[in-house]
Coordinates of C-alpha atoms in Angstrom, one line a residue:
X1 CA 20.1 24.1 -2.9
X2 CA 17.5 26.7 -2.0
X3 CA 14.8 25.1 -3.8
X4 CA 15.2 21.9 -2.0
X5 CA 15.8 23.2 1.1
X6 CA 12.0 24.5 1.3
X7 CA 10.6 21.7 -0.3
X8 CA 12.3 19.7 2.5
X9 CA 10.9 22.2 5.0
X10 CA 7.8 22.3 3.6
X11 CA 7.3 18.6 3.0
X12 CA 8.6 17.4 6.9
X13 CA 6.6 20.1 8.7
X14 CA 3.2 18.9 8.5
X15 CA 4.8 15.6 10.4
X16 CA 6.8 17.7 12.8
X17 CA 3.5 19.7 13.4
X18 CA 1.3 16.7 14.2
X19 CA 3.9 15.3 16.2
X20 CA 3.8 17.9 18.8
X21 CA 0.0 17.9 18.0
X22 CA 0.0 14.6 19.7
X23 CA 1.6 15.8 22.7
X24 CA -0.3 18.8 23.9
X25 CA -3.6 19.2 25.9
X26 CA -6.8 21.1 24.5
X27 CA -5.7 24.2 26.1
X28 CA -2.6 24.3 23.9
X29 CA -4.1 23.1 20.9
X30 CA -7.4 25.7 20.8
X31 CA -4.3 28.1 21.6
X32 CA -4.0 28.6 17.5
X33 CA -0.2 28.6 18.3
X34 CA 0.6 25.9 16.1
X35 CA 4.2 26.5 16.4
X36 CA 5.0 26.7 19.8
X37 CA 6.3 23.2 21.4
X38 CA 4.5 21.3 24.3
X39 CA 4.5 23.0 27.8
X40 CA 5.1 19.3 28.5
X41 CA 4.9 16.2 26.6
X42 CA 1.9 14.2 27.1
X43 CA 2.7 10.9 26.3
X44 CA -0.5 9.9 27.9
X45 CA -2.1 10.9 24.5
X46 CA -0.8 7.7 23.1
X47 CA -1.5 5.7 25.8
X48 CA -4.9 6.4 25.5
X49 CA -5.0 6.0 21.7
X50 CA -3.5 3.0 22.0
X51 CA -5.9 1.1 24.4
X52 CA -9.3 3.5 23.4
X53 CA -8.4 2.9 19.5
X54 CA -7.8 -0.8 19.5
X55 CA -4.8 0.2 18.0
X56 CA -3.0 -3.3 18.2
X57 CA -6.1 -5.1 16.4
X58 CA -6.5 -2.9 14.1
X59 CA -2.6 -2.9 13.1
X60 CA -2.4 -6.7 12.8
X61 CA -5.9 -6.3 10.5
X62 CA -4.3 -4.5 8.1
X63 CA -0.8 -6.2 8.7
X64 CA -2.5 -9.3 7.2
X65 CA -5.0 -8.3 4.6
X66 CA -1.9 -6.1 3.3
X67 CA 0.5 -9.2 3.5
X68 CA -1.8 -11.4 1.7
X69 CA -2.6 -9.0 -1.1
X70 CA 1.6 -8.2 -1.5
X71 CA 2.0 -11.8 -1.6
X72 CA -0.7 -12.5 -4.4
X73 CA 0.0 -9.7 -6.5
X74 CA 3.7 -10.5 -6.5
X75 CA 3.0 -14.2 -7.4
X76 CA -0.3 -13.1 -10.2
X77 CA 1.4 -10.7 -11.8
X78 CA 5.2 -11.8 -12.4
X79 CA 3.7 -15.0 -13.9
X80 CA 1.0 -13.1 -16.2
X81 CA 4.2 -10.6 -17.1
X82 CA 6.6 -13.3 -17.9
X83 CA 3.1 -15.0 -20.4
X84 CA 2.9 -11.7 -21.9
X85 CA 6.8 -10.8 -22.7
X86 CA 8.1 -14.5 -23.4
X87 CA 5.1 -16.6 -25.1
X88 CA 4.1 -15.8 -28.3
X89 CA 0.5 -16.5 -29.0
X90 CA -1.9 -14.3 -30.7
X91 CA -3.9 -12.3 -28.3
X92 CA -0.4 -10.9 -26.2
X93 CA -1.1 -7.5 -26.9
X94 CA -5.0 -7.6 -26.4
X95 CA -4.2 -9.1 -23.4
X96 CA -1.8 -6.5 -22.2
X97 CA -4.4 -3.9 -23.2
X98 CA -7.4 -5.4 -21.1
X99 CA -4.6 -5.3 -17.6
X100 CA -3.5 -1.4 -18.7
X101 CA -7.6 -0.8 -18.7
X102 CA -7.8 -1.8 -15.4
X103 CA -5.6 1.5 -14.5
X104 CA -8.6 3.2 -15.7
X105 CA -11.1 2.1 -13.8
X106 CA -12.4 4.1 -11.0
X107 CA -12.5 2.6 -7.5
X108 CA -15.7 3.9 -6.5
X109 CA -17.5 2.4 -10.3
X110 CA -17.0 -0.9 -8.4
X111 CA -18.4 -0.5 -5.1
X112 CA -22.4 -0.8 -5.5
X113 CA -21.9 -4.4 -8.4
X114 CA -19.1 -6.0 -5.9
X115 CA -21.6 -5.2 -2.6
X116 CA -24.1 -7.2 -4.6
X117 CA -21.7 -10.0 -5.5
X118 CA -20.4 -10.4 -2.0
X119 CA -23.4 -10.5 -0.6
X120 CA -24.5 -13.3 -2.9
X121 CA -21.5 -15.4 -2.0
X122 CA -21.8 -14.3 1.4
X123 CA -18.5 -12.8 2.2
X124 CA -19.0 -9.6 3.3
X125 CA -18.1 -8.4 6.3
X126 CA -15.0 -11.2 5.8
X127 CA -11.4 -10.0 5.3
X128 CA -12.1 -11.7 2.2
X129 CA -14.2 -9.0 0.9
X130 CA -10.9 -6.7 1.0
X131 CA -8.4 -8.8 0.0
X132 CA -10.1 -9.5 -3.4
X133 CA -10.8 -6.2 -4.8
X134 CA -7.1 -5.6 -3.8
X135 CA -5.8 -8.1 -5.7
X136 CA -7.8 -7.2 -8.7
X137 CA -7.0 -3.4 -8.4
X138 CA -2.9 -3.5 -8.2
X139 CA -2.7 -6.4 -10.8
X140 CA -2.7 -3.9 -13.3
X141 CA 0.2 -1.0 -12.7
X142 CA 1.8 -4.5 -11.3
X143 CA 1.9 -6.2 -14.5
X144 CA 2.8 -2.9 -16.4
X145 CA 5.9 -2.5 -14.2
X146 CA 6.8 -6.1 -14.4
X147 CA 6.2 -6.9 -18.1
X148 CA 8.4 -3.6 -19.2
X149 CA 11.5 -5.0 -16.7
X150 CA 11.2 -8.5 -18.2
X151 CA 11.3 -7.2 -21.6
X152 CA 14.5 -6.1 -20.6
X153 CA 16.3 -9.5 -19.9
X154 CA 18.5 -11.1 -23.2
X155 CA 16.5 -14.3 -24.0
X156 CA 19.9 -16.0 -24.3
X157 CA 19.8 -16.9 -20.9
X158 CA 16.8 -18.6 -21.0
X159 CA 17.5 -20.8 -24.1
X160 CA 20.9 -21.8 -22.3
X161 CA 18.5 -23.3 -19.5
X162 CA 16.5 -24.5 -22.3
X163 CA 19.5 -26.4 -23.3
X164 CA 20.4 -27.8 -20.0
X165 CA 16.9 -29.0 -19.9
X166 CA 15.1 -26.5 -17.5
X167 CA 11.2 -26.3 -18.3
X168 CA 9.5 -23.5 -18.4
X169 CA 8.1 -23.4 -14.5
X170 CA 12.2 -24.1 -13.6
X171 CA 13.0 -20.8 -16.0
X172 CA 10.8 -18.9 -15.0
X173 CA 11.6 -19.4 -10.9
X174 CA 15.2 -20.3 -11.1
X175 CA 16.3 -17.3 -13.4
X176 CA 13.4 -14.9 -14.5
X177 CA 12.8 -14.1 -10.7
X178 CA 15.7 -13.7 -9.2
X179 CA 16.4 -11.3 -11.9
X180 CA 13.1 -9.1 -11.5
X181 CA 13.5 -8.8 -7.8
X182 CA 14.3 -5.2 -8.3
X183 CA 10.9 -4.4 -9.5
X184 CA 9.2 -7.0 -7.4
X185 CA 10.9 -4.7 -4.5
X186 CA 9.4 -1.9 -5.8
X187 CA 5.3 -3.4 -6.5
X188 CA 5.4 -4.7 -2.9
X189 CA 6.6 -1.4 -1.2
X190 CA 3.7 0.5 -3.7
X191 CA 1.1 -2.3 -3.0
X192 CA 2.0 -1.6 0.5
X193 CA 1.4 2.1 0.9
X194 CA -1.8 1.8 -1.3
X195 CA -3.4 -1.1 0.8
X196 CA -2.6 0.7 3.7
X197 CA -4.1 3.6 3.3
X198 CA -7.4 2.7 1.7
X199 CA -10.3 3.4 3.3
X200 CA -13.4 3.6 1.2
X201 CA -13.4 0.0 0.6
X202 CA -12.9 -1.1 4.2
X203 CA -15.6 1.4 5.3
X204 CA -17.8 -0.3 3.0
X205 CA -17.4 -4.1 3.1
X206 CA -16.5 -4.5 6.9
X207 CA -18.6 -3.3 9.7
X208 CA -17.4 -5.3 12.9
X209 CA -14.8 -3.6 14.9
X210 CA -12.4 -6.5 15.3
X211 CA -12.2 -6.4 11.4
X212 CA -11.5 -2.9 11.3
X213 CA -8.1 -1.7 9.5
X214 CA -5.9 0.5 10.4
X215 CA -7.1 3.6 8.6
X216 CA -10.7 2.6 9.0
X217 CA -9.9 2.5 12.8
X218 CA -8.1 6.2 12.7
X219 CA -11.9 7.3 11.9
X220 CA -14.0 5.6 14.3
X221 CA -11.6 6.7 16.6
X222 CA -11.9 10.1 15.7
X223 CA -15.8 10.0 16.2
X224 CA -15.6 8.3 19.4
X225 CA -12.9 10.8 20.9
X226 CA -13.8 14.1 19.3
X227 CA -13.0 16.1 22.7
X228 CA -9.5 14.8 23.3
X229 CA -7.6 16.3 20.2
X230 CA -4.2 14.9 21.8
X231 CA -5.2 11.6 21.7
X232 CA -6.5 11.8 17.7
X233 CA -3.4 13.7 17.2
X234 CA -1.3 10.4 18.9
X235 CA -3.6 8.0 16.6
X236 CA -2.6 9.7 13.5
X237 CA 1.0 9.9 14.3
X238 CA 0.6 6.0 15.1
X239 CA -1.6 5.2 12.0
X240 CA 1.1 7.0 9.7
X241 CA 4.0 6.0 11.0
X242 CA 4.0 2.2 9.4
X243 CA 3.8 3.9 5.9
X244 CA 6.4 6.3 6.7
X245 CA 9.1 4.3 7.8
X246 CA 8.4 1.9 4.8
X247 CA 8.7 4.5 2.8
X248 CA 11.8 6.3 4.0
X249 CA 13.3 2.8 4.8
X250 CA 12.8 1.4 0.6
X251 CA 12.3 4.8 -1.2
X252 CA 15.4 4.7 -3.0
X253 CA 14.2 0.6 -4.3
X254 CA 11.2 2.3 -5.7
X255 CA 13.0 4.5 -8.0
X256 CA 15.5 2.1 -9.2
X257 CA 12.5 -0.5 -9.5
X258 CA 11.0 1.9 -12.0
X259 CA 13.6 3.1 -13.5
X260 CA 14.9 -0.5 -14.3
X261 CA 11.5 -0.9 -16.0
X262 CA 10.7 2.4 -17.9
X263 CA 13.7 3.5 -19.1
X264 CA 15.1 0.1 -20.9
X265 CA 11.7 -1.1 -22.1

């Protein structure tokens, strides 16, 4: 009970901290008192990260590359998992072997050959440019966590829809999904926080500032307001607090998600 007591301590006080970062002045904050609360709550630091930060655009920017991805990995990967667990045809497990390589592959590795390819096809600087690489990059632990839940399911219930003449496209969406939601639940809510948070692609490929995403934004914002610590305190606690409530919100769908998928296959 101890132990988790100061992990719990230790884990929530850097959020407790940066909210009442967000809600001093400069005075308070080159104080070196980080402990002490607010002589009074600024909530003006917010309003001025919201309007100064393009905060809204920048939210609904990475509301919809994010969405887009989530939806495209869900729909890739499920279908490639099901191919790999149900189909027998020779090259299964060389197949499976090429997606689990794609863990390994560093995210930086691919930045200078897909600048070069983008350019050629002329999509950079296009949400496009994002939303690619994304889908490419989460396929992988997608189809890992998919493919070990659907080993997982009796075949017996797909050869009775066999027998009551379901195809394989009708299988596959009328019983094999509604099955895996568990771990669907639990790729979206990862594909989520990683999208959210990534910000060495979006630095790279996009350089207009209505394009910007959300952490992307948190930095030029930063640079641009480098005086008024409240208000990059107020960004932060804005930027983060998406991924946070997720989180909090679904944590307990992750786990069983993975557990469903590691622990039976």
């Amino acid at each position: 009970m101890i132990l988790f007591t100061v992990l719990f301590i230790t884990q929530l006080y850097p959020l407790v901290w940066l909210l009442f970062y967000s809600l001093k002045n400069n005075e308070e904050i080159l104080s070196g008192n980080f402990f002490a609360l607010p002589a009074e709550f600024l909530w003006s630091n917010y309003q001025a990260a919201y309007e100064g930060g393009h905060y809204l655009q920048s939210l609904l920017n990475s509301i919809k590359i994010t969405s887009i991805t989530m939806v495209c990995v869900i729909l890739l990967s499920s279908m490639v998992a099901y191919a790999i667990t149900r189909f027998r045809f020779r090259y299964g497990n060389l197949i499976m072997i090429i997606f689990l390589l794609g863990m390994m592959i560093p995210l930086q590795a691919t930045l200078l050959p897909l600048m070069v390819m983008f350019k050629k096809v002329d999509i950079l600087n296009t949400h496009l440019s994002l939303i690619l690489p994304y889908i490419a990059f989460q396929i992988p632990i997608a189809v890992f966590i998919l493919s070990g839940f659907m080993r997982t399911i009796p075949a017996e219930i797909e050869e009775s829809a066999v027998m009551d003449g379901a195809n394989t496209y009708r299988t596959f969406l009328s019983i094999i999904v509604p099955i895996s939601v568990p771990p669907m639940m639990t790729v979206c809510i990862l594909t989520f926080i990683q999208i959210w948070n990534e910000y060495i692609l979006a630095a790279t490929f996009i350089s207009s500032a209505s394009l910007k995403t959300l952490p992307f934004g948190v930095f030029s914002f930063v640079s641009q307001y480098s005086v008024n610590y409240g208000a990059i305190g107020a960004y932060l606690v804005m930027g983060a607090a998406p991924v946070i409530l997720i989180y909090f919100l679904l944590s307990e769908k992750i786990t069983k998600g993975m557990v469903a998928g590691a622990v039976k296959g």
